[in-house]
Amino acid sequence: MEFSAEMIAGLLQGEVVGDKDTMVSTVSSIEEGKAGSMAYLTNPKYEPYLYTTEASIVLCNRSFEPKQEVKATLIKVEDAGAAVLQLLEMYNAMRPKKQGLSKMCSISETAEVGEGCYVGDFAVIEAGAKIGKGCQIYPQVYVGDKVEIGEGTILYPGVKIYEGCRVGARCILHAGAVIGADGFGFAPKPDGSFAKIPQLGNVIIEDDVEIGANTCIDRAKTDSTIIRRGVKLDNLIQIGHNVQIGEHTVSSAQTGIAGTSKVGSHCFLAGQVGIADHVTIGNRVMVGSKSGLDKNVPDGETRFGYPALPGMQYHRASAVFKTLPELSRKVLTLEKELTKLKGE
């Protein structure tokens, strides 16, 4: 589908600078722009690409003034970043959705599948499962006994949801995500071996949650592992049994949260964060990448490092750490001089 600069400007209440009849059919970054694509300039450091891009249309802020001639047609808007998001959402909504039940899927006679759902090849929906209206269940998805999935949720290829788990409405689970595998629970025996502790709970994922590829969320030993509304989890994350994550918390890839820990709402966990078991993280906490937390963190705090320290304390310690080799040499020199003075 093609759009003219005039049409896009009308949608965004923007101003066309250049040819209003310029047509585009796709979106690209400004540095990779090709003819027929629309790019965007939201960061000043990318301005040099504006003068070399092959993109046909470039979105920019209304206040922006080029320093040299621009070949592309410009569309000036109040907030280019927000305008790009609006256009991407519109484009995504217009994409055709898959529909219908594949002849090669397996749906139990006691399962309920809502209207307008798509179920792909080799997907399995077990007994007593309930699938809401308009869900997209891609090939090779497994939905276990008595699993409940809310309306409009998307399960991409290879997602596995074990028995008894619940997934809310409008969630997105990317390829390979595993929901409800047993928590890592083993009790040592006198002979040095380990006895498996039965994991009898489930996982509850509330509405509007997105879970990245190959992320694993373990079922609880008892009760539930809970992922609250609006949480966004990146790829390759491990969530242990009985963990609770508060609303609208975001975590980057390779984070690991051990069993029974609680993370508050509106937190941000950068990549490769590790949280020990039975730790409580408050609301609106920021944790830097590769940080390790083994103690509770109050609301609104920032933590960096391993073991994690409060923000300013970490930066001071880091500044000292960089100078340790020089400090070591100075200490050795002073020790030699002190020994010499004592001898004299």
mmCIF file of N, CA and C in Angstrom, residues 79-164:
data_model
loop_
_atom_site.group_PDB
_atom_site.id
_atom_site.type_symbol
_atom_site.label_atom_id
_atom_site.label_comp_id
_atom_site.label_asym_id
_atom_site.label_seq_id
_atom_site.Cartn_x
_atom_site.Cartn_y
_atom_site.Cartn_z
ATOM 1 N N ASP A 79 6.232 16.555 16.912
ATOM 2 C CA ASP A 79 7.107 15.586 17.577
ATOM 3 C C ASP A 79 7.329 14.413 16.637
ATOM 4 N N ALA A 80 8.490 14.390 15.988
ATOM 5 C CA ALA A 80 8.759 13.359 14.984
ATOM 6 C C ALA A 80 8.760 11.962 15.594
ATOM 7 N N GLY A 81 9.299 11.829 16.808
ATOM 8 C CA GLY A 81 9.324 10.507 17.445
ATOM 9 C C GLY A 81 7.935 9.957 17.668
ATOM 10 N N ALA A 82 7.039 10.799 18.201
ATOM 11 C CA ALA A 82 5.653 10.368 18.424
ATOM 12 C C ALA A 82 4.943 10.095 17.106
ATOM 13 N N ALA A 83 5.253 10.876 16.076
ATOM 14 C CA ALA A 83 4.620 10.678 14.763
ATOM 15 C C ALA A 83 5.030 9.342 14.151
ATOM 16 N N VAL A 84 6.309 8.980 14.290
ATOM 17 C CA VAL A 84 6.778 7.693 13.761
ATOM 18 C C VAL A 84 6.053 6.546 14.457
ATOM 19 N N LEU A 85 5.940 6.637 15.782
ATOM 20 C CA LEU A 85 5.239 5.594 16.526
ATOM 21 C C LEU A 85 3.796 5.484 16.064
ATOM 22 N N GLN A 86 3.137 6.623 15.849
ATOM 23 C CA GLN A 86 1.752 6.620 15.384
ATOM 24 C C GLN A 86 1.621 5.934 14.032
ATOM 25 N N LEU A 87 2.548 6.241 13.120
ATOM 26 C CA LEU A 87 2.491 5.634 11.789
ATOM 27 C C LEU A 87 2.762 4.130 11.837
ATOM 28 N N LEU A 88 3.738 3.729 12.653
ATOM 29 C CA LEU A 88 4.041 2.301 12.758
ATOM 30 C C LEU A 88 2.858 1.527 13.326
ATOM 31 N N GLU A 89 2.183 2.116 14.326
ATOM 32 C CA GLU A 89 1.008 1.464 14.899
ATOM 33 C C GLU A 89 -0.101 1.336 13.859
ATOM 34 N N MET A 90 -0.296 2.388 13.065
ATOM 35 C CA MET A 90 -1.314 2.340 12.024
ATOM 36 C C MET A 90 -0.979 1.284 10.970
ATOM 37 N N TYR A 91 0.292 1.241 10.572
ATOM 38 C CA TYR A 91 0.725 0.271 9.561
ATOM 39 C C TYR A 91 0.544 -1.155 10.075
ATOM 40 N N ASN A 92 0.913 -1.372 11.344
ATOM 41 C CA ASN A 92 0.790 -2.711 11.932
ATOM 42 C C ASN A 92 -0.670 -3.138 12.016
ATOM 43 N N ALA A 93 -1.553 -2.184 12.358
ATOM 44 C CA ALA A 93 -2.973 -2.506 12.465
ATOM 45 C C ALA A 93 -3.577 -2.876 11.113
ATOM 46 N N MET A 94 -3.001 -2.348 10.035
ATOM 47 C CA MET A 94 -3.529 -2.610 8.694
ATOM 48 C C MET A 94 -3.030 -3.919 8.099
ATOM 49 N N ARG A 95 -2.013 -4.510 8.718
ATOM 50 C CA ARG A 95 -1.481 -5.773 8.184
ATOM 51 C C ARG A 95 -2.528 -6.869 8.330
ATOM 52 N N PRO A 96 -2.702 -7.692 7.299
ATOM 53 C CA PRO A 96 -3.712 -8.765 7.404
ATOM 54 C C PRO A 96 -3.343 -9.777 8.472
ATOM 55 N N LYS A 97 -4.345 -10.218 9.237
ATOM 56 C CA LYS A 97 -4.130 -11.217 10.277
ATOM 57 C C LYS A 97 -4.521 -12.597 9.764
ATOM 58 N N LYS A 98 -3.759 -13.584 10.185
ATOM 59 C CA LYS A 98 -4.082 -14.961 9.822
ATOM 60 C C LYS A 98 -5.376 -15.374 10.502
ATOM 61 N N GLN A 99 -6.153 -16.208 9.815
ATOM 62 C CA GLN A 99 -7.406 -16.682 10.370
ATOM 63 C C GLN A 99 -7.607 -18.151 10.036
ATOM 64 N N GLY A 100 -8.486 -18.777 10.800
ATOM 65 C CA GLY A 100 -8.860 -20.155 10.513
ATOM 66 C C GLY A 100 -8.040 -21.169 11.290
ATOM 67 N N LEU A 101 -8.578 -22.374 11.360
ATOM 68 C CA LEU A 101 -7.942 -23.471 12.079
ATOM 69 C C LEU A 101 -7.321 -24.433 11.076
ATOM 70 N N SER A 102 -6.035 -24.649 11.205
ATOM 71 C CA SER A 102 -5.336 -25.564 10.294
ATOM 72 C C SER A 102 -5.881 -26.989 10.437
ATOM 73 N N LYS A 103 -5.927 -27.697 9.328
ATOM 74 C CA LYS A 103 -6.330 -29.103 9.361
ATOM 75 C C LYS A 103 -5.283 -29.962 10.061
ATOM 76 N N MET A 104 -4.094 -29.407 10.233
ATOM 77 C CA MET A 104 -3.009 -30.178 10.854
ATOM 78 C C MET A 104 -2.751 -29.772 12.303
ATOM 79 N N CYS A 105 -3.679 -29.018 12.903
ATOM 80 C CA CYS A 105 -3.547 -28.731 14.329
ATOM 81 C C CYS A 105 -4.359 -29.755 15.120
ATOM 82 N N SER A 106 -4.121 -29.814 16.424
ATOM 83 C CA SER A 106 -4.824 -30.758 17.291
ATOM 84 C C SER A 106 -5.500 -29.980 18.403
ATOM 85 N N ILE A 107 -6.849 -30.005 18.407
ATOM 86 C CA ILE A 107 -7.626 -29.282 19.409
ATOM 87 C C ILE A 107 -8.530 -30.277 20.124
ATOM 88 N N SER A 108 -8.372 -30.367 21.423
ATOM 89 C CA SER A 108 -9.191 -31.286 22.207
ATOM 90 C C SER A 108 -10.670 -30.952 22.070
ATOM 91 N N GLU A 109 -11.506 -31.994 22.151
ATOM 92 C CA GLU A 109 -12.949 -31.791 22.067
ATOM 93 C C GLU A 109 -13.481 -30.957 23.231
ATOM 94 N N THR A 110 -12.761 -30.945 24.341
ATOM 95 C CA THR A 110 -13.218 -30.185 25.512
ATOM 96 C C THR A 110 -12.578 -28.801 25.605
ATOM 97 N N ALA A 111 -11.745 -28.452 24.637
ATOM 98 C CA ALA A 111 -11.144 -27.116 24.608
ATOM 99 C C ALA A 111 -12.130 -26.128 23.989
ATOM 100 N N GLU A 112 -12.005 -24.860 24.367
ATOM 101 C CA GLU A 112 -12.840 -23.800 23.804
ATOM 102 C C GLU A 112 -11.955 -22.809 23.047
ATOM 103 N N VAL A 113 -12.283 -22.590 21.779
ATOM 104 C CA VAL A 113 -11.528 -21.655 20.945
ATOM 105 C C VAL A 113 -12.486 -20.562 20.486
ATOM 106 N N GLY A 114 -12.185 -19.305 20.833
ATOM 107 C CA GLY A 114 -13.081 -18.202 20.528
ATOM 108 C C GLY A 114 -13.159 -17.862 19.050
ATOM 109 N N GLU A 115 -14.104 -16.990 18.722
ATOM 110 C CA GLU A 115 -14.311 -16.582 17.337
ATOM 111 C C GLU A 115 -13.093 -15.817 16.804
ATOM 112 N N GLY A 116 -12.857 -15.990 15.511
ATOM 113 C CA GLY A 116 -11.824 -15.222 14.833
ATOM 114 C C GLY A 116 -10.409 -15.616 15.168
ATOM 115 N N CYS A 117 -10.216 -16.785 15.762
ATOM 116 C CA CYS A 117 -8.860 -17.226 16.113
ATOM 117 C C CYS A 117 -8.162 -17.872 14.918
ATOM 118 N N TYR A 118 -6.854 -17.807 14.957
ATOM 119 C CA TYR A 118 -6.006 -18.555 14.021
ATOM 120 C C TYR A 118 -5.221 -19.578 14.818
ATOM 121 N N VAL A 119 -5.240 -20.827 14.355
ATOM 122 C CA VAL A 119 -4.440 -21.884 14.958
ATOM 123 C C VAL A 119 -3.666 -22.569 13.831
ATOM 124 N N GLY A 120 -2.338 -22.513 13.894
ATOM 125 C CA GLY A 120 -1.489 -22.972 12.800
ATOM 126 C C GLY A 120 -1.170 -24.458 12.842
ATOM 127 N N ASP A 121 -0.398 -24.881 11.854
ATOM 128 C CA ASP A 121 -0.027 -26.288 11.703
ATOM 129 C C ASP A 121 0.681 -26.818 12.949
ATOM 130 N N PHE A 122 0.283 -28.027 13.351
ATOM 131 C CA PHE A 122 0.935 -28.776 14.434
ATOM 132 C C PHE A 122 0.849 -28.081 15.792
ATOM 133 N N ALA A 123 -0.016 -27.087 15.914
ATOM 134 C CA ALA A 123 -0.305 -26.525 17.243
ATOM 135 C C ALA A 123 -1.181 -27.529 17.992
ATOM 136 N N VAL A 124 -0.989 -27.609 19.305
ATOM 137 C CA VAL A 124 -1.746 -28.546 20.138
ATOM 138 C C VAL A 124 -2.438 -27.768 21.249
ATOM 139 N N ILE A 125 -3.746 -27.966 21.367
ATOM 140 C CA ILE A 125 -4.529 -27.342 22.435
ATOM 141 C C ILE A 125 -5.190 -28.471 23.211
ATOM 142 N N GLU A 126 -4.794 -28.609 24.469
ATOM 143 C CA GLU A 126 -5.200 -29.767 25.259
ATOM 144 C C GLU A 126 -6.559 -29.578 25.936
ATOM 145 N N ALA A 127 -6.977 -30.607 26.662
ATOM 146 C CA ALA A 127 -8.311 -30.675 27.260
ATOM 147 C C ALA A 127 -8.564 -29.523 28.234
ATOM 148 N N GLY A 128 -9.752 -28.928 28.129
ATOM 149 C CA GLY A 128 -10.173 -27.901 29.062
ATOM 150 C C GLY A 128 -9.563 -26.542 28.855
ATOM 151 N N ALA A 129 -8.718 -26.385 27.850
ATOM 152 C CA ALA A 129 -8.116 -25.079 27.582
ATOM 153 C C ALA A 129 -9.176 -24.119 27.046
ATOM 154 N N LYS A 130 -9.010 -22.829 27.352
ATOM 155 C CA LYS A 130 -9.935 -21.807 26.888
ATOM 156 C C LYS A 130 -9.148 -20.705 26.184
ATOM 157 N N ILE A 131 -9.450 -20.510 24.912
ATOM 158 C CA ILE A 131 -8.758 -19.525 24.085
ATOM 159 C C ILE A 131 -9.732 -18.406 23.765
ATOM 160 N N GLY A 132 -9.379 -17.154 24.094
ATOM 161 C CA GLY A 132 -10.267 -16.024 23.863
ATOM 162 C C GLY A 132 -10.404 -15.666 22.393
ATOM 163 N N LYS A 133 -11.312 -14.735 22.113
ATOM 164 C CA LYS A 133 -11.570 -14.311 20.735
ATOM 165 C C LYS A 133 -10.335 -13.661 20.116
ATOM 166 N N GLY A 134 -10.166 -13.899 18.816
ATOM 167 C CA GLY A 134 -9.160 -13.188 18.045
ATOM 168 C C GLY A 134 -7.721 -13.511 18.374
ATOM 169 N N CYS A 135 -7.455 -14.644 19.009
ATOM 170 C CA CYS A 135 -6.069 -15.015 19.319
ATOM 171 C C CYS A 135 -5.363 -15.543 18.079
ATOM 172 N N GLN A 136 -4.057 -15.377 18.055
ATOM 173 C CA GLN A 136 -3.211 -15.872 16.969
ATOM 174 C C GLN A 136 -2.268 -16.922 17.562
ATOM 175 N N ILE A 137 -2.485 -18.184 17.196
ATOM 176 C CA ILE A 137 -1.681 -19.274 17.737
ATOM 177 C C ILE A 137 -0.913 -19.901 16.573
ATOM 178 N N TYR A 138 0.361 -19.622 16.512
ATOM 179 C CA TYR A 138 1.178 -19.993 15.358
ATOM 180 C C TYR A 138 1.591 -21.471 15.414
ATOM 181 N N PRO A 139 2.180 -21.982 14.339
ATOM 182 C CA PRO A 139 2.543 -23.402 14.292
ATOM 183 C C PRO A 139 3.420 -23.849 15.457
ATOM 184 N N GLN A 140 3.178 -25.091 15.871
ATOM 185 C CA GLN A 140 3.990 -25.787 16.877
ATOM 186 C C GLN A 140 3.880 -25.172 18.281
ATOM 187 N N VAL A 141 2.815 -24.447 18.522
ATOM 188 C CA VAL A 141 2.535 -23.965 19.873
ATOM 189 C C VAL A 141 1.882 -25.090 20.670
ATOM 190 N N TYR A 142 2.223 -25.183 21.952
ATOM 191 C CA TYR A 142 1.583 -26.158 22.840
ATOM 192 C C TYR A 142 0.852 -25.408 23.943
ATOM 193 N N VAL A 143 -0.447 -25.691 24.068
ATOM 194 C CA VAL A 143 -1.282 -25.105 25.114
ATOM 195 C C VAL A 143 -1.799 -26.263 25.964
ATOM 196 N N GLY A 144 -1.356 -26.322 27.215
ATOM 197 C CA GLY A 144 -1.634 -27.469 28.064
ATOM 198 C C GLY A 144 -3.038 -27.510 28.635
ATOM 199 N N ASP A 145 -3.311 -28.555 29.399
ATOM 200 C CA ASP A 145 -4.624 -28.760 30.005
ATOM 201 C C ASP A 145 -5.038 -27.550 30.842
ATOM 202 N N LYS A 146 -6.282 -27.120 30.651
ATOM 203 C CA LYS A 146 -6.920 -26.077 31.460
ATOM 204 C C LYS A 146 -6.174 -24.744 31.434
ATOM 205 N N VAL A 147 -5.379 -24.525 30.425
ATOM 206 C CA VAL A 147 -4.746 -23.212 30.238
ATOM 207 C C VAL A 147 -5.815 -22.220 29.782
ATOM 208 N N GLU A 148 -5.726 -20.985 30.253
ATOM 209 C CA GLU A 148 -6.635 -19.926 29.837
ATOM 210 C C GLU A 148 -5.843 -18.806 29.161
ATOM 211 N N ILE A 149 -6.322 -18.383 27.993
ATOM 212 C CA ILE A 149 -5.656 -17.321 27.231
ATOM 213 C C ILE A 149 -6.683 -16.261 26.873
ATOM 214 N N GLY A 150 -6.391 -14.995 27.190
ATOM 215 C CA GLY A 150 -7.333 -13.908 26.962
ATOM 216 C C GLY A 150 -7.436 -13.486 25.508
ATOM 217 N N GLU A 151 -8.399 -12.630 25.236
ATOM 218 C CA GLU A 151 -8.681 -12.189 23.870
ATOM 219 C C GLU A 151 -7.493 -11.438 23.255
ATOM 220 N N GLY A 152 -7.304 -11.688 21.955
ATOM 221 C CA GLY A 152 -6.328 -10.931 21.181
ATOM 222 C C GLY A 152 -4.878 -11.229 21.480
ATOM 223 N N THR A 153 -4.599 -12.295 22.200
ATOM 224 C CA THR A 153 -3.208 -12.642 22.529
ATOM 225 C C THR A 153 -2.565 -13.372 21.350
ATOM 226 N N ILE A 154 -1.259 -13.149 21.172
ATOM 227 C CA ILE A 154 -0.500 -13.769 20.088
ATOM 228 C C ILE A 154 0.545 -14.705 20.679
ATOM 229 N N LEU A 155 0.535 -15.949 20.229
ATOM 230 C CA LEU A 155 1.550 -16.931 20.623
ATOM 231 C C LEU A 155 2.322 -17.305 19.365
ATOM 232 N N TYR A 156 3.569 -16.863 19.289
ATOM 233 C CA TYR A 156 4.378 -17.118 18.096
ATOM 234 C C TYR A 156 4.915 -18.554 18.091
ATOM 235 N N PRO A 157 5.505 -19.000 16.979
ATOM 236 C CA PRO A 157 5.852 -20.419 16.837
ATOM 237 C C PRO A 157 6.690 -20.965 17.986
ATOM 238 N N GLY A 158 6.308 -22.160 18.443
ATOM 239 C CA GLY A 158 7.102 -22.864 19.439
ATOM 240 C C GLY A 158 6.872 -22.448 20.874
ATOM 241 N N VAL A 159 5.913 -21.572 21.143
ATOM 242 C CA VAL A 159 5.595 -21.216 22.527
ATOM 243 C C VAL A 159 5.005 -22.439 23.230
ATOM 244 N N LYS A 160 5.399 -22.670 24.477
ATOM 245 C CA LYS A 160 4.890 -23.793 25.271
ATOM 246 C C LYS A 160 4.282 -23.239 26.556
ATOM 247 N N ILE A 161 3.030 -23.556 26.802
ATOM 248 C CA ILE A 161 2.352 -23.124 28.029
ATOM 249 C C ILE A 161 1.855 -24.376 28.749
ATOM 250 N N TYR A 162 2.459 -24.635 29.902
ATOM 251 C CA TYR A 162 2.129 -25.848 30.645
ATOM 252 C C TYR A 162 0.753 -25.726 31.299
ATOM 253 N N GLU A 163 0.274 -26.885 31.783
ATOM 254 C CA GLU A 163 -1.082 -26.998 32.316
ATOM 255 C C GLU A 163 -1.369 -26.005 33.448
ATOM 256 N N GLY A 164 -2.610 -25.510 33.431
ATOM 257 C CA GLY A 164 -3.095 -24.683 34.525
ATOM 258 C C GLY A 164 -2.650 -23.241 34.530
#
